[in-house]
Amino acid sequence: MRILVVEDEPLLADAVAQGLRHETHAVDVVHDGAAALERVGVNDYDVVVLDRDLPVVHGDEVCRALVERDGATRVLMLTAAAGVDDRVTGLSLGADDYLPKPFALRELSARVLALGRRSRPAAPPVLRRAGISLDPHRREVHRDGRYVPLSRKEFAVLAELLRADGTAVSAETLLEKAWDENADPFTHAVRMTILKLRRKLGDPPVVLTEPGVGYRIP
């Protein structure tokens, strides 16, 4: 998934981003509400992890703007205030979930994954196609019963191809979903990842190239 972390405490923001990247997500980080509004105007995010007490533009205003702009982006609101009234207010703004500080990174990751499933069409817990099975929770891939060790980027790309259910996925879409904003759109990162993925999945080749369109698993 493509995720935006909006948190004004740099150490906490970096810790959250690192934990989510470990789960194979592409993560961008900003530290104030104005920067968050700028990023969501440029990139499509599946989930925004949003601190409520932000400088420049308050998290409440960012949440309202997200809800008005794009109902597909899910919002997980973070705050140091844990009272019932605070939670109710946050949810009434349009946030999809609410997590008080301090929190466990494992819980945050699980909540983000659950919200991400809601931002997309329903998919089975384990993705299967062409003899491949991918378990997003265990981060395991098998082909015809054989375990296939993949890097985080290879796993993320394969997941996007499987979710496409046989239709072609463009290199631009794969770059947007599996890499963060620091990725150079003119690099060969996607092509090289596809080559490595094909080699690891083995014969017969299962990731096909549609010239001028993208890649698909038939």
PDB file of C-alpha atoms in Angstrom:
ATOM      1  CA  MET A   1       0.000   0.000   0.000  1.00  0.00           C
ATOM      2  CA  ARG A   2       0.976   3.654  -0.341  1.00  0.00           C
ATOM      3  CA  ILE A   3       0.848   5.325   3.071  1.00  0.00           C
ATOM      4  CA  LEU A   4       1.418   8.888   4.295  1.00  0.00           C
ATOM      5  CA  VAL A   5       2.591   9.364   7.890  1.00  0.00           C
ATOM      6  CA  VAL A   6       1.850  12.850   9.259  1.00  0.00           C
ATOM      7  CA  GLU A   7       3.539  13.304  12.639  1.00  0.00           C
ATOM      8  CA  ASP A   8       5.376  16.330  14.047  1.00  0.00           C
ATOM      9  CA  GLU A   9       7.657  14.286  16.312  1.00  0.00           C
ATOM     10  CA  PRO A  10      10.459  13.193  13.932  1.00  0.00           C
ATOM     11  CA  LEU A  11      11.612  10.208  15.992  1.00  0.00           C
ATOM     12  CA  LEU A  12       8.095   8.819  16.265  1.00  0.00           C
ATOM     13  CA  ALA A  13       7.393   9.501  12.590  1.00  0.00           C
ATOM     14  CA  ASP A  14      10.563   7.670  11.562  1.00  0.00           C
ATOM     15  CA  ALA A  15       9.771   4.728  13.847  1.00  0.00           C
ATOM     16  CA  VAL A  16       6.252   4.393  12.414  1.00  0.00           C
ATOM     17  CA  ALA A  17       7.525   4.688   8.838  1.00  0.00           C
ATOM     18  CA  GLN A  18      10.238   2.108   9.410  1.00  0.00           C
ATOM     19  CA  GLY A  19       7.759  -0.328  10.937  1.00  0.00           C
ATOM     20  CA  LEU A  20       5.345   0.068   8.022  1.00  0.00           C
ATOM     21  CA  ARG A  21       8.111  -0.287   5.448  1.00  0.00           C
ATOM     22  CA  HIS A  22       9.089  -3.527   7.137  1.00  0.00           C
ATOM     23  CA  GLU A  23       5.575  -4.711   6.250  1.00  0.00           C
ATOM     24  CA  THR A  24       6.389  -4.003   2.543  1.00  0.00           C
ATOM     25  CA  HIS A  25       4.395  -0.744   2.347  1.00  0.00           C
ATOM     26  CA  ALA A  26       5.583   2.377   0.507  1.00  0.00           C
ATOM     27  CA  VAL A  27       5.670   5.188   3.075  1.00  0.00           C
ATOM     28  CA  ASP A  28       6.057   8.969   2.783  1.00  0.00           C
ATOM     29  CA  VAL A  29       6.562  11.177   5.861  1.00  0.00           C
ATOM     30  CA  VAL A  30       5.722  14.826   6.591  1.00  0.00           C
ATOM     31  CA  HIS A  31       5.757  16.771   9.847  1.00  0.00           C
ATOM     32  CA  ASP A  32       2.991  19.383   9.573  1.00  0.00           C
ATOM     33  CA  GLY A  33      -0.531  19.761   8.271  1.00  0.00           C
ATOM     34  CA  ALA A  34       0.322  22.073   5.380  1.00  0.00           C
ATOM     35  CA  ALA A  35       2.841  19.589   4.000  1.00  0.00           C
ATOM     36  CA  ALA A  36       0.250  16.823   4.387  1.00  0.00           C
ATOM     37  CA  LEU A  37      -2.294  18.733   2.311  1.00  0.00           C
ATOM     38  CA  GLU A  38       0.346  19.324  -0.341  1.00  0.00           C
ATOM     39  CA  ARG A  39       1.246  15.632  -0.562  1.00  0.00           C
ATOM     40  CA  VAL A  40      -2.321  14.332  -0.738  1.00  0.00           C
ATOM     41  CA  GLY A  41      -2.898  16.782  -3.567  1.00  0.00           C
ATOM     42  CA  VAL A  42      -0.121  15.103  -5.547  1.00  0.00           C
ATOM     43  CA  ASN A  43      -0.178  11.414  -4.555  1.00  0.00           C
ATOM     44  CA  ASP A  44      -2.973   8.892  -4.083  1.00  0.00           C
ATOM     45  CA  TYR A  45      -2.656   7.238  -0.668  1.00  0.00           C
ATOM     46  CA  ASP A  46      -4.453   4.152   0.559  1.00  0.00           C
ATOM     47  CA  VAL A  47      -4.050   5.179   4.212  1.00  0.00           C
ATOM     48  CA  VAL A  48      -3.004   8.385   6.000  1.00  0.00           C
ATOM     49  CA  VAL A  49      -1.660   7.993   9.547  1.00  0.00           C
ATOM     50  CA  LEU A  50      -2.535  11.424  10.921  1.00  0.00           C
ATOM     51  CA  ASP A  51      -1.455  13.009  14.190  1.00  0.00           C
ATOM     52  CA  ARG A  52      -4.252  15.249  15.402  1.00  0.00           C
ATOM     53  CA  ASP A  53      -2.151  17.952  17.084  1.00  0.00           C
ATOM     54  CA  LEU A  54      -0.161  19.219  14.104  1.00  0.00           C
ATOM     55  CA  PRO A  55       1.577  22.569  13.565  1.00  0.00           C
ATOM     56  CA  VAL A  56       0.752  24.996  10.720  1.00  0.00           C
ATOM     57  CA  VAL A  57      -2.548  23.277   9.829  1.00  0.00           C
ATOM     58  CA  HIS A  58      -4.317  21.302  12.568  1.00  0.00           C
ATOM     59  CA  GLY A  59      -4.939  17.605  12.036  1.00  0.00           C
ATOM     60  CA  ASP A  60      -8.688  18.175  12.240  1.00  0.00           C
ATOM     61  CA  GLU A  61      -8.540  20.415   9.169  1.00  0.00           C
ATOM     62  CA  VAL A  62      -6.386  17.883   7.312  1.00  0.00           C
ATOM     63  CA  CYS A  63      -8.890  15.151   8.123  1.00  0.00           C
ATOM     64  CA  ARG A  64     -11.803  17.253   6.874  1.00  0.00           C
ATOM     65  CA  ALA A  65      -9.966  18.020   3.652  1.00  0.00           C
ATOM     66  CA  LEU A  66      -9.192  14.343   3.076  1.00  0.00           C
ATOM     67  CA  VAL A  67     -12.793  13.312   3.589  1.00  0.00           C
ATOM     68  CA  GLU A  68     -14.076  16.040   1.248  1.00  0.00           C
ATOM     69  CA  ARG A  69     -11.412  15.339  -1.383  1.00  0.00           C
ATOM     70  CA  ASP A  70     -11.360  11.554  -1.637  1.00  0.00           C
ATOM     71  CA  GLY A  71     -13.534   9.114   0.232  1.00  0.00           C
ATOM     72  CA  ALA A  72     -11.267   6.219  -0.814  1.00  0.00           C
ATOM     73  CA  THR A  73      -8.325   7.298   1.388  1.00  0.00           C
ATOM     74  CA  ARG A  74      -8.612   5.892   4.902  1.00  0.00           C
ATOM     75  CA  VAL A  75      -7.509   7.951   7.922  1.00  0.00           C
ATOM     76  CA  LEU A  76      -6.006   6.570  11.118  1.00  0.00           C
ATOM     77  CA  MET A  77      -5.899   9.440  13.612  1.00  0.00           C
ATOM     78  CA  LEU A  78      -3.271   9.531  16.374  1.00  0.00           C
ATOM     79  CA  THR A  79      -3.471  11.680  19.489  1.00  0.00           C
ATOM     80  CA  ALA A  80      -2.114  11.970  23.012  1.00  0.00           C
ATOM     81  CA  ALA A  81      -5.672  12.626  24.228  1.00  0.00           C
ATOM     82  CA  ALA A  82      -7.320   9.320  25.056  1.00  0.00           C
ATOM     83  CA  GLY A  83     -10.661  10.472  26.449  1.00  0.00           C
ATOM     84  CA  VAL A  84     -13.953   9.247  25.017  1.00  0.00           C
ATOM     85  CA  ASP A  85     -14.937  12.758  23.917  1.00  0.00           C
ATOM     86  CA  ASP A  86     -11.677  13.137  22.012  1.00  0.00           C
ATOM     87  CA  ARG A  87     -12.188   9.825  20.233  1.00  0.00           C
ATOM     88  CA  VAL A  88     -15.772  10.695  19.344  1.00  0.00           C
ATOM     89  CA  THR A  89     -14.695  14.085  17.990  1.00  0.00           C
ATOM     90  CA  GLY A  90     -11.948  12.525  15.881  1.00  0.00           C
ATOM     91  CA  LEU A  91     -14.291   9.957  14.381  1.00  0.00           C
ATOM     92  CA  SER A  92     -16.984  12.553  13.763  1.00  0.00           C
ATOM     93  CA  LEU A  93     -14.519  14.469  11.593  1.00  0.00           C
ATOM     94  CA  GLY A  94     -14.424  11.500   9.248  1.00  0.00           C
ATOM     95  CA  ALA A  95     -11.463   9.528  10.580  1.00  0.00           C
ATOM     96  CA  ASP A  96     -11.861   5.791   9.983  1.00  0.00           C
ATOM     97  CA  ASP A  97      -9.976   4.731  13.104  1.00  0.00           C
ATOM     98  CA  TYR A  98      -8.461   6.331  16.188  1.00  0.00           C
ATOM     99  CA  LEU A  99      -5.367   5.274  18.140  1.00  0.00           C
ATOM    100  CA  PRO A 100      -4.253   7.011  21.363  1.00  0.00           C
ATOM    101  CA  LYS A 101      -0.586   7.546  22.196  1.00  0.00           C
ATOM    102  CA  PRO A 102       1.446   5.739  23.344  1.00  0.00           C
ATOM    103  CA  PHE A 103       0.713   2.760  21.116  1.00  0.00           C
ATOM    104  CA  ALA A 104       2.365  -0.470  20.046  1.00  0.00           C
ATOM    105  CA  LEU A 105       3.735  -0.427  16.510  1.00  0.00           C
ATOM    106  CA  ARG A 106       2.308  -3.914  15.929  1.00  0.00           C
ATOM    107  CA  GLU A 107      -1.189  -2.639  16.705  1.00  0.00           C
ATOM    108  CA  LEU A 108      -0.750   0.394  14.457  1.00  0.00           C
ATOM    109  CA  SER A 109       0.445  -1.852  11.622  1.00  0.00           C
ATOM    110  CA  ALA A 110      -2.528  -4.174  12.059  1.00  0.00           C
ATOM    111  CA  ARG A 111      -4.965  -1.251  12.015  1.00  0.00           C
ATOM    112  CA  VAL A 112      -3.338   0.205   8.897  1.00  0.00           C
ATOM    113  CA  LEU A 113      -3.598  -3.160   7.138  1.00  0.00           C
ATOM    114  CA  ALA A 114      -7.276  -3.422   8.069  1.00  0.00           C
ATOM    115  CA  LEU A 115      -7.960   0.100   6.779  1.00  0.00           C
ATOM    116  CA  GLY A 116      -6.065  -0.655   3.586  1.00  0.00           C
ATOM    117  CA  ARG A 117      -8.347  -3.584   2.875  1.00  0.00           C
ATOM    118  CA  ARG A 118     -11.305  -1.229   3.196  1.00  0.00           C
ATOM    119  CA  SER A 119      -9.806   1.217   0.675  1.00  0.00           C
ATOM    120  CA  ARG A 120      -9.794  -1.444  -2.058  1.00  0.00           C
ATOM    121  CA  PRO A 121     -12.277  -3.945  -3.458  1.00  0.00           C
ATOM    122  CA  ALA A 122     -12.648  -6.962  -1.209  1.00  0.00           C
ATOM    123  CA  ALA A 123      -9.899  -9.545  -1.663  1.00  0.00           C
ATOM    124  CA  PRO A 124      -9.420 -12.971  -0.096  1.00  0.00           C
ATOM    125  CA  PRO A 125      -7.024 -13.210   2.890  1.00  0.00           C
ATOM    126  CA  VAL A 126      -4.612 -15.264   0.751  1.00  0.00           C
ATOM    127  CA  LEU A 127      -4.144 -14.210  -2.880  1.00  0.00           C
ATOM    128  CA  ARG A 128      -3.968 -17.118  -5.346  1.00  0.00           C
ATOM    129  CA  ARG A 129      -3.422 -17.304  -9.080  1.00  0.00           C
ATOM    130  CA  ALA A 130      -1.484 -19.449 -11.569  1.00  0.00           C
ATOM    131  CA  GLY A 131      -0.193 -21.760  -8.849  1.00  0.00           C
ATOM    132  CA  ILE A 132       1.006 -18.830  -6.722  1.00  0.00           C
ATOM    133  CA  SER A 133      -0.260 -18.187  -3.212  1.00  0.00           C
ATOM    134  CA  LEU A 134       0.607 -14.980  -1.330  1.00  0.00           C
ATOM    135  CA  ASP A 135      -0.256 -14.500   2.341  1.00  0.00           C
ATOM    136  CA  PRO A 136      -0.080 -10.763   3.200  1.00  0.00           C
ATOM    137  CA  HIS A 137      -0.200 -11.390   6.957  1.00  0.00           C
ATOM    138  CA  ARG A 138       2.596 -13.958   7.125  1.00  0.00           C
ATOM    139  CA  ARG A 139       4.434 -12.337   4.207  1.00  0.00           C
ATOM    140  CA  GLU A 140       4.892 -15.734   2.602  1.00  0.00           C
ATOM    141  CA  VAL A 141       4.772 -16.743  -1.061  1.00  0.00           C
ATOM    142  CA  HIS A 142       4.542 -20.257  -2.484  1.00  0.00           C
ATOM    143  CA  ARG A 143       4.421 -21.498  -6.063  1.00  0.00           C
ATOM    144  CA  ASP A 144       3.058 -24.990  -6.566  1.00  0.00           C
ATOM    145  CA  GLY A 145       3.773 -25.692  -2.901  1.00  0.00           C
ATOM    146  CA  ARG A 146       7.379 -24.420  -3.078  1.00  0.00           C
ATOM    147  CA  TYR A 147       8.332 -21.573  -0.733  1.00  0.00           C
ATOM    148  CA  VAL A 148       9.618 -18.537  -2.647  1.00  0.00           C
ATOM    149  CA  PRO A 149      11.766 -16.072  -0.643  1.00  0.00           C
ATOM    150  CA  LEU A 150      11.169 -12.520  -1.872  1.00  0.00           C
ATOM    151  CA  SER A 151      12.492  -9.091  -0.988  1.00  0.00           C
ATOM    152  CA  ARG A 152      10.029  -6.481   0.268  1.00  0.00           C
ATOM    153  CA  LYS A 153       9.753  -4.779  -3.116  1.00  0.00           C
ATOM    154  CA  GLU A 154       9.326  -8.086  -4.947  1.00  0.00           C
ATOM    155  CA  PHE A 155       6.601  -9.076  -2.486  1.00  0.00           C
ATOM    156  CA  ALA A 156       4.810  -5.732  -2.899  1.00  0.00           C
ATOM    157  CA  VAL A 157       4.936  -5.911  -6.700  1.00  0.00           C
ATOM    158  CA  LEU A 158       3.682  -9.497  -6.749  1.00  0.00           C
ATOM    159  CA  ALA A 159       0.809  -8.570  -4.424  1.00  0.00           C
ATOM    160  CA  GLU A 160      -0.286  -5.776  -6.782  1.00  0.00           C
ATOM    161  CA  LEU A 161      -0.152  -8.115  -9.775  1.00  0.00           C
ATOM    162  CA  LEU A 162      -2.216 -10.746  -7.978  1.00  0.00           C
ATOM    163  CA  ARG A 163      -4.788  -8.196  -6.808  1.00  0.00           C
ATOM    164  CA  ALA A 164      -5.256  -7.136 -10.443  1.00  0.00           C
ATOM    165  CA  ASP A 165      -6.864 -10.548 -11.061  1.00  0.00           C
ATOM    166  CA  GLY A 166      -5.417 -11.144 -14.510  1.00  0.00           C
ATOM    167  CA  THR A 167      -5.521  -7.589 -15.835  1.00  0.00           C
ATOM    168  CA  ALA A 168      -2.357  -5.672 -16.720  1.00  0.00           C
ATOM    169  CA  VAL A 169      -0.794  -3.285 -14.181  1.00  0.00           C
ATOM    170  CA  SER A 170       1.281  -0.418 -15.544  1.00  0.00           C
ATOM    171  CA  ALA A 171       4.846   0.229 -14.418  1.00  0.00           C
ATOM    172  CA  GLU A 172       3.671   3.646 -13.204  1.00  0.00           C
ATOM    173  CA  THR A 173       1.060   2.053 -10.932  1.00  0.00           C
ATOM    174  CA  LEU A 174       3.580  -0.436  -9.547  1.00  0.00           C
ATOM    175  CA  LEU A 175       6.030   2.397  -8.878  1.00  0.00           C
ATOM    176  CA  GLU A 176       3.334   4.388  -7.075  1.00  0.00           C
ATOM    177  CA  LYS A 177       2.158   1.486  -4.909  1.00  0.00           C
ATOM    178  CA  ALA A 178       5.449  -0.233  -4.069  1.00  0.00           C
ATOM    179  CA  TRP A 179       7.922   2.669  -3.851  1.00  0.00           C
ATOM    180  CA  ASP A 180       7.809   5.931  -1.887  1.00  0.00           C
ATOM    181  CA  GLU A 181       8.141   9.470  -3.232  1.00  0.00           C
ATOM    182  CA  ASN A 182      11.952   9.275  -3.257  1.00  0.00           C
ATOM    183  CA  ALA A 183      11.842   6.795  -6.132  1.00  0.00           C
ATOM    184  CA  ASP A 184      13.033   8.192  -9.460  1.00  0.00           C
ATOM    185  CA  PRO A 185      10.252   7.596 -12.031  1.00  0.00           C
ATOM    186  CA  PHE A 186      12.885   7.392 -14.775  1.00  0.00           C
ATOM    187  CA  THR A 187      14.813   4.500 -13.234  1.00  0.00           C
ATOM    188  CA  HIS A 188      14.487   0.860 -14.225  1.00  0.00           C
ATOM    189  CA  ALA A 189      13.469  -0.167 -10.691  1.00  0.00           C
ATOM    190  CA  VAL A 190      10.188  -1.761 -11.743  1.00  0.00           C
ATOM    191  CA  ARG A 191      11.693  -3.638 -14.688  1.00  0.00           C
ATOM    192  CA  MET A 192      14.590  -4.953 -12.595  1.00  0.00           C
ATOM    193  CA  THR A 193      12.215  -6.052  -9.828  1.00  0.00           C
ATOM    194  CA  ILE A 194      10.040  -7.889 -12.367  1.00  0.00           C
ATOM    195  CA  LEU A 195      13.124  -9.663 -13.746  1.00  0.00           C
ATOM    196  CA  LYS A 196      14.156 -10.811 -10.264  1.00  0.00           C
ATOM    197  CA  LEU A 197      10.590 -11.849  -9.481  1.00  0.00           C
ATOM    198  CA  ARG A 198      10.390 -13.978 -12.624  1.00  0.00           C
ATOM    199  CA  ARG A 199      13.678 -15.677 -11.798  1.00  0.00           C
ATOM    200  CA  LYS A 200      12.601 -16.513  -8.251  1.00  0.00           C
ATOM    201  CA  LEU A 201       9.161 -17.755  -9.277  1.00  0.00           C
ATOM    202  CA  GLY A 202      10.786 -20.118 -11.776  1.00  0.00           C
ATOM    203  CA  ASP A 203       9.547 -21.820 -14.920  1.00  0.00           C
ATOM    204  CA  PRO A 204       7.255 -21.725 -16.703  1.00  0.00           C
ATOM    205  CA  PRO A 205       7.268 -17.885 -16.664  1.00  0.00           C
ATOM    206  CA  VAL A 206       4.115 -16.544 -15.064  1.00  0.00           C
ATOM    207  CA  VAL A 207       4.594 -12.739 -15.095  1.00  0.00           C
ATOM    208  CA  LEU A 208       3.851 -11.613 -18.640  1.00  0.00           C
ATOM    209  CA  THR A 209       4.689  -8.294 -20.299  1.00  0.00           C
ATOM    210  CA  GLU A 210       1.956  -6.483 -22.210  1.00  0.00           C
ATOM    211  CA  PRO A 211       3.893  -4.100 -24.491  1.00  0.00           C
ATOM    212  CA  GLY A 212       2.887  -0.510 -23.906  1.00  0.00           C
ATOM    213  CA  VAL A 213       0.504  -1.525 -21.100  1.00  0.00           C
ATOM    214  CA  GLY A 214       2.319  -3.207 -18.211  1.00  0.00           C
ATOM    215  CA  TYR A 215       2.594  -6.583 -16.537  1.00  0.00           C
ATOM    216  CA  ARG A 216       0.068  -9.252 -15.658  1.00  0.00           C
ATOM    217  CA  ILE A 217      -0.323 -12.765 -14.263  1.00  0.00           C
ATOM    218  CA  PRO A 218      -2.823 -14.609 -16.506  1.00  0.00           C
TER     219      PRO A 218
END
